[in-house]
Amino acid sequence: MHQVKIFDTTLRDGEQSPGCSMNLREKIEVAKCLEKMKVDVIEAGFAISSPGDFESVNTIAKTIKDCTVASLARASEKDIDTAWDAVRDATDPRIHLFIATSPLHMEYKLKMTPDQVLERTAAMVKYARNYCSNIEFSAEDATRSDIDFLTKVVDVAIRNGASVINLPDTVGYTTPSEMRAIIEHMINNVENADKVEFSVHCHNDLGMAVANSLAGVLGGAKQIECTINGLGERAGNTSLEEVVMAMRTRPDIFEVSTEIDTTKIYRASKTVYNIIGQNPPINKPIVGKNAFAHESGIHQHGVLANKKTYEILTPEAVGITANNIVLGKHSGKHAFQAHINEMGYTLTEEELLKCFDEFKALCDKKKNINDADIEAIVIHNTSADEEVRPDEYALDWFAVHTSNFTTATSTVSLIKNGKKYEDVCLGDGPIDAAFNAIDKIVKPVKHTFDLYTINSISEGKDTLGDVTVKLLADNRSYVGRGLSTDIFEASILAYIKAMNKMMRAYSSDQAGEKETANDN
Ligand code: KIV
Ligand code: ZN
């Protein structure tokens, strides 16, 4: 049994996909989840791509102590210099440099000949080695590359000091047998292949990313690159939770282990979905709502007799606690705290008080409180960037009037810096009317309204409504979530949060521009 390393690229390959952008605080929150889960490598970003990316890679490098922190770089000196500047303060920094090796990419994207690509690979791996010994080299579009040429590139990268060789299936084109064969070919044909770790990085365009990664492991790969919830370009990357649980569930096939604390998987998945304003499809393996539900009578009967009849892994193994109703109106703060600790959450005193207050308020509105309600309260009150600052808008009160024979009207009162602002608007339904009233008060920057979703947290008519609103401005998305048994209130809270985030980013951009103008 040997160990396979888990390289998480949620903050780079995941974050670069549309609608999944995260701000600095959110990225740090995700990085901390990954560290707790004990991933081996965190790819924190692509440092040269923007000043914001540089800052987040650099902050994560300084914050994370127990994982290798990597930055991506193209095979150019400037990229490598910037990647190194961003990760140099990490406990174990890694530069991850890449160049494309497929005929299509070399001719049309790089406009380079194969010989030039070989030369650049040698020179840039060598250049990066001047900075640190932990160098990962990726041959982009490896699976559509000529195998003899790819072998030469890998050989050159190893000769010049790469310690990890990653062979990405950039466009999700390969199949399990092919992926396995490519890794085996490299191990058998490249001199000094035993001195490096081979790695797989699969995209999911044909739904085979997890299978292809596992086949790579069977071929001898010692590192899997993946993302939480399979986030990533187009159809996404290999999903961390699926690939890790597959190896854990079938050691008889894969004969490998990972360092991952699988009980942290569910929490990490929730955190990422919460930040990007999405929910898992209900049938998503491992983390979807139905992943462990047994609906049919035959299955239920079997599971009651012996769980193993239909359960190959337990919810507890990935950190999902039993849905016990143990708390209610008369529960005290200590019982509440003990229960959320049991659910895997550790809160600061301030967060605990906020959550407890909200829990008590919910007890007055809802008869049965279960773990899903409590979890929703905890997530809404502890996520990065969720709190409303005094100089931002908070909800004071609202009133809606609607019927099926009049135009809906909403009145909203907001507070900012202790001052109240009230407006009233008509709309295409009460939620639209309330959002219009908020727009009149906030006077937001130019943006588009990207998404509105509402989910029920648990069963029953008195369920909490969990509303997500996503706004888009300047190619960045701003997610707000609101939680209430009243869906109008949940919607208004979500909209205000998204607005605040957008206006906060806008004012820091303005401040940045002013600073640059003063510098000149
Ligand atoms: O998909 C890909 O090829 C990549 C590389 C840059 C590693 O993400
Ligand atoms: Zn990729």
Coordinates of C-alpha atoms and ligand atoms in Angstrom, one line a residue:
M1 CA 0.0 0.0 0.0
H2 CA 1.7 3.3 -1.0
Q3 CA 0.4 6.8 -0.6
V4 CA -1.2 9.0 -3.3
K5 CA -0.9 12.7 -2.8
I6 CA -3.9 14.9 -3.2
F7 CA -3.2 18.2 -5.0
D8 CA -6.2 20.5 -4.7
T9 CA -6.7 23.1 -7.4
T10 CA -10.1 24.5 -6.4
L11 CA -8.5 27.9 -5.9
R12 CA -6.9 27.9 -9.3
D13 CA -8.5 25.6 -11.9
G14 CA -11.8 25.7 -10.0
E15 CA -11.9 29.4 -9.3
Q16 CA -11.1 30.3 -12.9
S17 CA -14.3 28.9 -14.2
P18 CA -17.2 31.3 -14.8
G19 CA -19.4 32.0 -11.8
C20 CA -16.9 30.5 -9.3
S21 CA -14.8 33.6 -8.5
M22 CA -13.9 34.1 -4.9
N23 CA -12.6 37.0 -3.0
L24 CA -9.5 36.9 -0.8
R25 CA -11.3 36.1 2.5
E26 CA -13.3 33.4 0.8
K27 CA -10.1 31.9 -0.7
I28 CA -8.5 31.9 2.7
E29 CA -11.5 30.1 4.2
V30 CA -11.3 27.4 1.5
A31 CA -7.6 27.0 2.0
K32 CA -8.1 26.5 5.7
C33 CA -10.7 23.9 5.1
L34 CA -8.2 22.1 2.7
E35 CA -5.5 22.3 5.4
K36 CA -7.9 20.8 8.0
M37 CA -8.8 18.0 5.5
K38 CA -5.0 17.4 5.1
V39 CA -4.6 17.7 1.4
D40 CA -1.0 17.5 0.4
V41 CA -0.8 20.4 -2.0
I42 CA -2.9 23.5 -2.4
E43 CA -2.6 25.3 -5.7
A44 CA -3.5 28.7 -4.5
G45 CA -3.8 30.5 -7.8
F46 CA -2.0 31.7 -10.9
A47 CA 0.0 34.5 -9.4
I48 CA 0.8 36.5 -12.6
S49 CA -2.8 36.5 -13.8
S50 CA -3.8 39.6 -11.7
P51 CA -2.7 41.6 -8.7
G52 CA -5.6 40.1 -6.8
D53 CA -4.4 36.5 -7.6
F54 CA -0.9 37.4 -6.6
E55 CA -2.2 38.7 -3.2
S56 CA -4.3 35.6 -2.6
V57 CA -1.5 33.2 -3.4
N58 CA 0.9 35.2 -1.3
T59 CA -1.5 35.4 1.7
I60 CA -2.3 31.7 1.5
A61 CA 1.4 30.9 1.3
K62 CA 1.9 32.8 4.5
T63 CA -1.2 31.4 6.3
I64 CA -1.1 27.7 5.5
K65 CA 1.5 25.7 7.5
D66 CA 0.7 22.0 6.9
C67 CA 0.4 21.8 3.1
T68 CA 2.7 22.5 0.2
V69 CA 1.5 25.8 -1.5
A70 CA 1.9 26.1 -5.3
S71 CA 1.4 28.8 -7.8
L72 CA 0.9 28.1 -11.5
A73 CA 3.2 29.7 -14.1
R74 CA 3.6 29.5 -17.8
A75 CA 7.0 28.6 -19.1
S76 CA 8.3 32.1 -19.0
E77 CA 10.8 33.8 -16.7
K78 CA 8.4 36.6 -15.8
D79 CA 5.7 34.1 -14.8
I80 CA 8.1 32.0 -12.8
D81 CA 9.6 35.1 -11.0
T82 CA 6.1 36.1 -10.0
A83 CA 5.0 32.7 -8.9
W84 CA 8.1 32.4 -6.8
D85 CA 7.5 35.9 -5.2
A86 CA 4.0 34.8 -4.3
V87 CA 4.9 31.4 -2.8
R88 CA 8.4 31.9 -1.4
D89 CA 7.1 32.5 2.2
A90 CA 5.2 29.1 2.3
T91 CA 6.5 26.4 4.6
D92 CA 6.9 24.2 1.5
P93 CA 6.6 26.3 -1.7
R94 CA 6.1 24.8 -5.1
I95 CA 6.3 26.3 -8.6
H96 CA 4.0 24.6 -11.0
L97 CA 5.0 25.5 -14.6
F98 CA 3.4 24.3 -17.7
I99 CA 3.7 24.3 -21.5
A100 CA 1.5 22.7 -24.1
T101 CA 2.8 19.6 -26.0
S102 CA 0.0 18.6 -28.3
P103 CA 0.3 19.4 -32.1
L104 CA -2.8 21.6 -32.0
H105 CA -1.7 23.7 -29.0
M106 CA 1.9 24.0 -30.2
E107 CA 0.9 25.2 -33.7
Y108 CA -2.2 27.4 -33.0
K109 CA -1.7 28.6 -29.4
L110 CA 2.0 28.7 -28.8
K111 CA 3.1 29.1 -32.4
M112 CA 6.1 27.1 -31.6
T113 CA 7.8 24.1 -33.1
P114 CA 8.2 20.9 -31.1
D115 CA 12.0 21.6 -30.8
Q116 CA 11.3 25.1 -29.5
V117 CA 8.9 23.5 -26.9
L118 CA 11.6 21.1 -25.8
E119 CA 14.1 23.9 -25.5
R120 CA 11.8 26.1 -23.5
T121 CA 10.9 23.2 -21.2
A122 CA 14.6 22.6 -20.5
A123 CA 15.4 26.3 -19.9
M124 CA 12.4 27.1 -17.8
V125 CA 12.5 24.1 -15.5
K126 CA 16.2 24.9 -15.0
Y127 CA 15.3 28.5 -14.3
A128 CA 12.6 27.6 -11.8
R129 CA 15.1 25.3 -10.0
N130 CA 17.2 28.3 -9.2
Y131 CA 14.4 29.3 -6.8
C132 CA 13.3 26.0 -5.2
S133 CA 13.7 22.3 -5.4
N134 CA 9.9 21.6 -5.5
I135 CA 9.1 22.0 -9.2
E136 CA 6.1 20.5 -10.9
F137 CA 6.1 20.4 -14.6
S138 CA 2.8 20.0 -16.6
A139 CA 2.6 19.0 -20.3
E140 CA -0.7 20.7 -21.1
D141 CA -3.0 18.7 -23.4
A142 CA -0.7 15.7 -22.7
T143 CA -3.4 13.2 -23.7
R144 CA -3.6 14.5 -27.2
S145 CA 0.2 14.8 -27.6
D146 CA 2.4 12.5 -29.7
I147 CA 3.5 9.9 -27.2
D148 CA 7.2 9.9 -28.4
F149 CA 7.4 13.7 -28.3
L150 CA 5.7 13.7 -24.9
T151 CA 8.2 11.2 -23.7
K152 CA 11.1 13.5 -24.8
V153 CA 9.5 16.5 -23.1
V154 CA 9.1 14.5 -19.8
D155 CA 12.7 13.3 -20.1
V156 CA 14.0 16.9 -20.6
A157 CA 11.9 18.2 -17.6
I158 CA 13.3 15.5 -15.3
R159 CA 16.9 16.0 -16.5
N160 CA 16.5 19.7 -15.7
G161 CA 15.2 19.2 -12.2
A162 CA 11.4 18.7 -12.1
S163 CA 10.3 16.7 -9.1
V164 CA 6.7 16.1 -10.2
I165 CA 5.6 15.4 -13.8
N166 CA 1.9 16.1 -14.3
L167 CA 0.1 14.8 -17.4
P168 CA -3.1 16.7 -17.8
D169 CA -6.1 15.6 -19.8
T170 CA -6.8 19.2 -20.5
V171 CA -9.9 18.8 -22.6
G172 CA -11.4 15.7 -20.9
Y173 CA -10.7 13.5 -24.0
T174 CA -8.9 10.5 -22.7
T175 CA -10.3 7.2 -21.4
P176 CA -9.2 5.1 -18.4
S177 CA -7.2 2.5 -20.3
E178 CA -5.4 5.3 -22.3
M179 CA -4.6 7.3 -19.2
R180 CA -3.2 4.2 -17.5
A181 CA -1.1 3.4 -20.6
I182 CA 0.3 6.9 -20.8
I183 CA 1.5 6.8 -17.2
E184 CA 2.9 3.3 -17.5
H185 CA 4.7 4.3 -20.7
M186 CA 6.5 7.1 -19.0
I187 CA 7.4 5.0 -16.0
N188 CA 8.8 2.3 -18.3
N189 CA 10.5 4.5 -20.9
V190 CA 11.9 7.6 -19.3
E191 CA 15.3 7.4 -17.6
N192 CA 15.1 8.4 -13.9
A193 CA 11.3 8.1 -13.9
D194 CA 11.6 6.5 -10.5
K195 CA 13.1 9.8 -9.1
V196 CA 10.0 11.8 -9.7
E197 CA 6.3 11.6 -8.9
F198 CA 3.9 11.2 -11.8
S199 CA 0.6 13.1 -11.5
V200 CA -2.8 13.1 -13.3
H201 CA -5.0 16.2 -13.8
C202 CA -8.3 15.2 -15.6
H203 CA -11.1 17.3 -16.8
N204 CA -14.6 15.9 -16.9
D205 CA -16.0 16.8 -20.4
L206 CA -17.0 13.2 -21.0
G207 CA -17.8 12.4 -17.4
M208 CA -14.7 10.3 -17.0
A209 CA -12.4 12.6 -14.9
V210 CA -12.6 10.5 -11.7
A211 CA -12.3 7.2 -13.6
N212 CA -9.3 8.5 -15.6
S213 CA -7.6 9.7 -12.5
L214 CA -8.1 6.4 -10.8
A215 CA -6.7 4.6 -13.9
G216 CA -3.7 6.9 -13.7
V217 CA -3.2 5.6 -10.1
L218 CA -3.3 2.0 -11.3
G219 CA -0.7 3.0 -13.9
G220 CA 1.6 4.3 -11.1
A221 CA 0.6 8.0 -10.7
K222 CA 1.4 9.2 -7.2
Q223 CA -0.5 12.4 -7.3
I224 CA -4.0 13.3 -8.2
E225 CA -5.0 16.9 -9.1
C226 CA -8.6 17.6 -8.2
T227 CA -11.1 20.2 -6.9
I228 CA -13.8 20.3 -4.2
N229 CA -17.1 19.4 -5.8
G230 CA -15.4 18.9 -9.1
L231 CA -15.4 22.6 -9.8
G232 CA -13.5 23.7 -12.9
E233 CA -13.5 24.9 -16.5
R234 CA -16.5 23.6 -18.6
A235 CA -17.6 20.3 -17.1
G236 CA -15.1 20.6 -14.3
N237 CA -12.1 18.7 -12.9
T238 CA -11.8 15.4 -11.0
S239 CA -13.9 15.7 -7.9
L240 CA -11.8 15.4 -4.7
E241 CA -14.6 13.8 -2.7
E242 CA -15.3 11.2 -5.3
V243 CA -11.8 10.2 -6.1
V244 CA -10.7 10.1 -2.4
M245 CA -13.7 8.0 -1.3
A246 CA -13.2 5.6 -4.3
M247 CA -9.7 4.9 -3.2
R248 CA -10.7 4.5 0.4
T249 CA -13.7 2.3 -0.4
R250 CA -11.7 0.0 -2.8
P251 CA -8.2 -0.5 -1.3
D252 CA -8.4 -4.1 -2.7
I253 CA -8.3 -2.6 -6.3
F254 CA -6.2 0.5 -5.9
E255 CA -3.9 -0.6 -3.1
V256 CA -3.2 3.0 -2.1
S257 CA -4.1 5.3 0.7
T258 CA -4.3 9.1 1.1
E259 CA -3.6 11.4 4.1
I260 CA -7.1 12.9 3.7
D261 CA -9.2 13.2 6.8
T262 CA -12.4 12.2 5.0
T263 CA -14.6 13.4 7.9
K264 CA -13.9 17.0 6.7
I265 CA -15.1 16.4 3.2
Y266 CA -18.7 17.3 3.7
R267 CA -17.9 20.5 5.5
A268 CA -15.4 21.6 2.7
S269 CA -17.9 20.8 0.1
K270 CA -20.6 22.9 1.8
T271 CA -18.2 25.8 2.3
V272 CA -17.3 25.9 -1.4
Y273 CA -20.9 25.6 -2.6
N274 CA -21.9 28.3 -0.2
I275 CA -19.2 30.7 -1.4
I276 CA -20.0 30.2 -5.1
G277 CA -23.8 30.3 -4.5
Q278 CA -24.6 26.8 -5.7
N279 CA -26.0 23.7 -4.2
P280 CA -25.0 20.1 -5.1
P281 CA -27.2 18.3 -7.5
I282 CA -29.3 16.0 -5.2
N283 CA -27.8 12.9 -6.7
K284 CA -24.2 14.1 -6.6
P285 CA -22.0 11.2 -5.2
I286 CA -20.8 11.7 -1.6
V287 CA -22.2 15.1 -0.9
G288 CA -25.6 15.3 -2.7
K289 CA -28.8 15.3 -0.6
N290 CA -29.7 11.8 -1.7
A291 CA -26.2 10.3 -1.6
F292 CA -27.1 8.3 1.4
A293 CA -30.9 8.2 1.2
H294 CA -32.7 4.9 0.7
E295 CA -36.2 5.6 -0.7
S296 CA -37.4 2.2 -2.1
G297 CA -39.0 -0.3 0.2
I298 CA -36.6 -3.1 -0.8
H299 CA -33.6 -0.9 -0.1
Q300 CA -35.0 0.3 3.2
H301 CA -35.8 -3.2 4.3
G302 CA -32.2 -4.4 3.4
V303 CA -30.6 -1.4 5.2
L304 CA -32.6 -2.0 8.3
A305 CA -31.5 -5.6 8.4
N306 CA -27.9 -4.8 7.7
K307 CA -26.6 -1.4 6.5
K308 CA -24.0 -3.0 4.3
T309 CA -26.7 -4.5 2.0
Y310 CA -27.0 -1.1 0.2
E311 CA -24.4 1.1 1.8
I312 CA -20.8 1.0 0.6
L313 CA -19.7 3.9 2.7
T314 CA -21.2 5.7 5.6
P315 CA -22.3 9.3 5.9
E316 CA -20.2 9.6 9.0
A317 CA -17.1 8.7 7.0
V318 CA -17.4 12.0 5.1
G319 CA -18.6 14.0 8.1
I320 CA -22.3 13.9 7.7
T321 CA -23.9 13.6 11.2
A322 CA -27.1 11.8 11.9
N323 CA -30.2 14.0 11.6
N324 CA -31.1 13.8 15.2
I325 CA -33.6 16.2 16.6
V326 CA -32.1 16.9 20.0
L327 CA -32.3 20.6 20.4
G328 CA -35.3 22.8 21.0
K329 CA -36.8 25.9 22.7
H330 CA -35.4 24.9 26.1
S331 CA -31.9 24.0 25.1
G332 CA -29.2 26.2 26.6
K333 CA -26.1 27.7 25.0
H334 CA -23.9 24.9 26.3
A335 CA -26.1 22.1 24.8
F336 CA -26.2 24.1 21.5
Q337 CA -22.4 24.5 21.5
A338 CA -21.8 20.8 22.3
H339 CA -24.1 19.8 19.5
I340 CA -22.5 22.0 16.9
N341 CA -19.0 20.8 18.0
E342 CA -20.3 17.2 17.5
M343 CA -21.4 18.2 14.0
G344 CA -17.7 19.2 13.3
Y345 CA -18.0 23.0 13.7
T346 CA -15.8 25.1 16.1
L347 CA -17.1 28.6 16.5
T348 CA -15.6 31.7 18.1
E349 CA -17.5 33.1 21.1
E350 CA -19.0 35.9 18.9
E351 CA -20.1 33.4 16.2
L352 CA -21.6 31.1 18.8
L353 CA -23.7 34.0 20.3
K354 CA -24.9 35.0 16.8
C355 CA -25.8 31.4 15.9
F356 CA -27.5 30.8 19.3
D357 CA -29.6 33.9 19.0
E358 CA -30.7 32.9 15.5
F359 CA -31.4 29.3 16.8
K360 CA -33.6 30.7 19.6
A361 CA -35.5 32.9 17.2
L362 CA -36.0 29.9 14.9
C363 CA -37.4 27.9 17.8
D364 CA -40.2 30.4 18.1
K365 CA -41.2 29.9 14.5
K366 CA -40.5 26.3 13.7
K367 CA -41.7 23.2 15.6
N368 CA -39.0 20.7 14.8
I369 CA -35.4 21.9 14.5
N370 CA -33.0 19.4 13.0
D371 CA -29.3 19.3 12.1
A372 CA -29.9 20.7 8.6
D373 CA -31.5 23.9 10.2
I374 CA -28.6 24.2 12.6
E375 CA -26.0 23.7 9.9
A376 CA -27.7 26.4 7.8
I377 CA -27.6 28.8 10.7
V378 CA -23.9 28.0 11.4
I379 CA -22.9 28.4 7.7
H380 CA -24.8 31.6 7.3
N381 CA -23.3 33.2 10.4
T382 CA -19.7 32.1 10.0
S383 CA -18.8 32.2 6.3
A384 CA -16.1 34.7 5.3
D385 CA -17.6 38.0 4.2
E386 CA -21.0 37.3 5.5
E387 CA -21.1 39.9 8.2
V388 CA -22.6 43.3 7.5
R389 CA -20.2 46.1 8.5
P390 CA -21.5 49.2 10.2
D391 CA -20.8 51.3 7.1
E392 CA -22.9 48.9 4.9
Y393 CA -26.6 48.5 4.5
A394 CA -28.5 46.3 6.9
L395 CA -32.2 45.4 6.9
D396 CA -34.3 47.5 9.3
W397 CA -37.8 46.4 8.3
F398 CA -39.8 45.6 5.2
A399 CA -43.4 45.3 4.2
V400 CA -44.8 43.7 1.1
H401 CA -48.2 44.0 -0.5
T402 CA -49.2 41.5 -3.2
S403 CA -52.2 39.9 -4.7
N404 CA -53.2 38.2 -7.9
F405 CA -55.1 41.3 -9.1
T406 CA -52.9 44.2 -8.2
T407 CA -49.3 45.2 -8.9
A408 CA -47.0 44.2 -6.1
T409 CA -45.6 46.9 -3.8
S410 CA -42.7 46.6 -1.3
T411 CA -41.4 49.1 1.2
V412 CA -37.9 48.6 2.5
S413 CA -36.1 50.4 5.3
L414 CA -32.3 50.0 5.5
I415 CA -29.8 51.2 8.1
K416 CA -26.3 52.4 7.3
N417 CA -24.0 54.1 9.8
G418 CA -27.0 54.4 12.2
K419 CA -29.0 56.4 9.6
K420 CA -32.3 55.0 8.2
Y421 CA -33.2 55.0 4.5
E422 CA -36.6 54.1 3.3
D423 CA -38.1 53.6 -0.2
V424 CA -41.1 52.0 -1.8
C425 CA -41.4 50.5 -5.3
L426 CA -43.7 48.5 -7.5
G427 CA -42.5 45.4 -9.1
D428 CA -43.2 42.2 -11.0
G429 CA -44.0 40.4 -7.8
P430 CA -43.1 41.4 -4.2
I431 CA -39.5 40.3 -4.4
D432 CA -38.8 42.3 -7.5
A433 CA -40.5 45.2 -5.9
A434 CA -38.4 44.9 -2.8
F435 CA -35.2 44.6 -4.9
N436 CA -36.2 47.7 -6.8
A437 CA -36.7 49.6 -3.5
I438 CA -33.2 48.5 -2.4
D439 CA -31.8 49.6 -5.7
K440 CA -33.3 53.0 -5.3
I441 CA -31.7 53.3 -1.8
V442 CA -28.2 51.8 -2.7
K443 CA -27.8 53.3 -6.2
P444 CA -25.5 50.4 -7.2
V445 CA -22.8 50.3 -9.8
K446 CA -23.8 48.9 -13.2
H447 CA -24.4 45.2 -12.9
T448 CA -26.5 42.3 -14.1
F449 CA -28.7 40.1 -12.0
D450 CA -27.2 36.7 -12.6
L451 CA -29.1 34.2 -10.4
Y452 CA -31.8 33.8 -7.8
T453 CA -32.5 30.4 -6.2
I454 CA -34.5 29.3 -3.2
N455 CA -34.1 26.1 -1.4
S456 CA -35.8 24.6 1.5
I457 CA -33.4 23.5 4.2
S458 CA -35.6 20.7 5.7
E459 CA -39.0 19.1 5.3
G460 CA -42.2 20.7 6.3
K461 CA -44.1 23.8 5.4
D462 CA -42.4 25.8 8.1
T463 CA -39.0 25.1 6.6
L464 CA -36.2 27.7 6.5
G465 CA -35.9 29.2 3.0
D466 CA -32.3 29.5 1.9
V467 CA -32.1 32.2 -0.9
T468 CA -29.0 32.8 -3.1
V469 CA -28.6 35.9 -5.1
K470 CA -25.7 36.4 -7.5
L471 CA -24.9 39.7 -9.1
L472 CA -22.3 40.2 -11.9
A473 CA -20.3 43.4 -12.4
D474 CA -17.1 43.7 -14.4
N475 CA -16.8 39.9 -14.8
R476 CA -16.8 39.3 -11.1
S477 CA -19.7 37.7 -9.3
Y478 CA -21.0 38.7 -5.9
V479 CA -23.0 36.1 -4.0
G480 CA -25.4 36.9 -1.1
R481 CA -27.4 34.3 0.9
G482 CA -30.3 34.9 3.2
L483 CA -31.9 32.5 5.6
S484 CA -35.4 32.8 7.1
T485 CA -38.7 31.0 7.4
D486 CA -40.1 34.0 5.6
I487 CA -39.0 33.8 2.0
F488 CA -39.4 37.6 1.4
E489 CA -37.1 38.3 4.3
A490 CA -34.6 35.6 3.1
S491 CA -34.6 37.2 -0.4
I492 CA -34.1 40.7 0.9
L493 CA -31.3 39.6 3.2
A494 CA -29.6 37.8 0.3
Y495 CA -29.9 40.7 -2.0
I496 CA -28.5 43.2 0.5
K497 CA -25.5 41.0 1.2
A498 CA -24.7 40.6 -2.5
M499 CA -25.1 44.4 -3.0
N500 CA -22.8 45.1 0.0
K501 CA -20.2 42.8 -1.4
M502 CA -20.4 44.4 -4.8
M503 CA -20.2 47.9 -3.5
R504 CA -17.4 47.0 -1.2
A505 CA -15.3 45.6 -4.1
Y506 CA -16.2 48.7 -6.1
S507 CA -15.1 51.1 -3.4
S508 CA -11.8 49.2 -2.9
D509 CA -11.2 49.4 -6.6
Q510 CA -11.8 53.1 -6.5
A511 CA -9.4 53.5 -3.5
G512 CA -6.8 51.4 -5.5
E513 CA -7.2 53.7 -8.5
K514 CA -6.8 56.8 -6.4
E515 CA -3.7 55.3 -4.8
T516 CA -2.2 54.6 -8.2
A517 CA -3.0 58.1 -9.4
N518 CA -1.3 59.5 -6.4
D519 CA 1.7 57.3 -6.9
N520 CA 2.2 58.6 -10.4
Ligands
KIV1 O1 -6.0 21.4 -17.6 C1 -4.8 21.7 -17.7 O2 -4.1 21.3 -18.6 C2 -4.3 22.6 -16.6 C3 -2.8 22.7 -16.6 C4 -2.4 24.2 -16.6 C5 -2.2 22.0 -15.4 O3 -5.0 23.1 -15.8
ZN2 ZN -7.0 22.0 -15.8

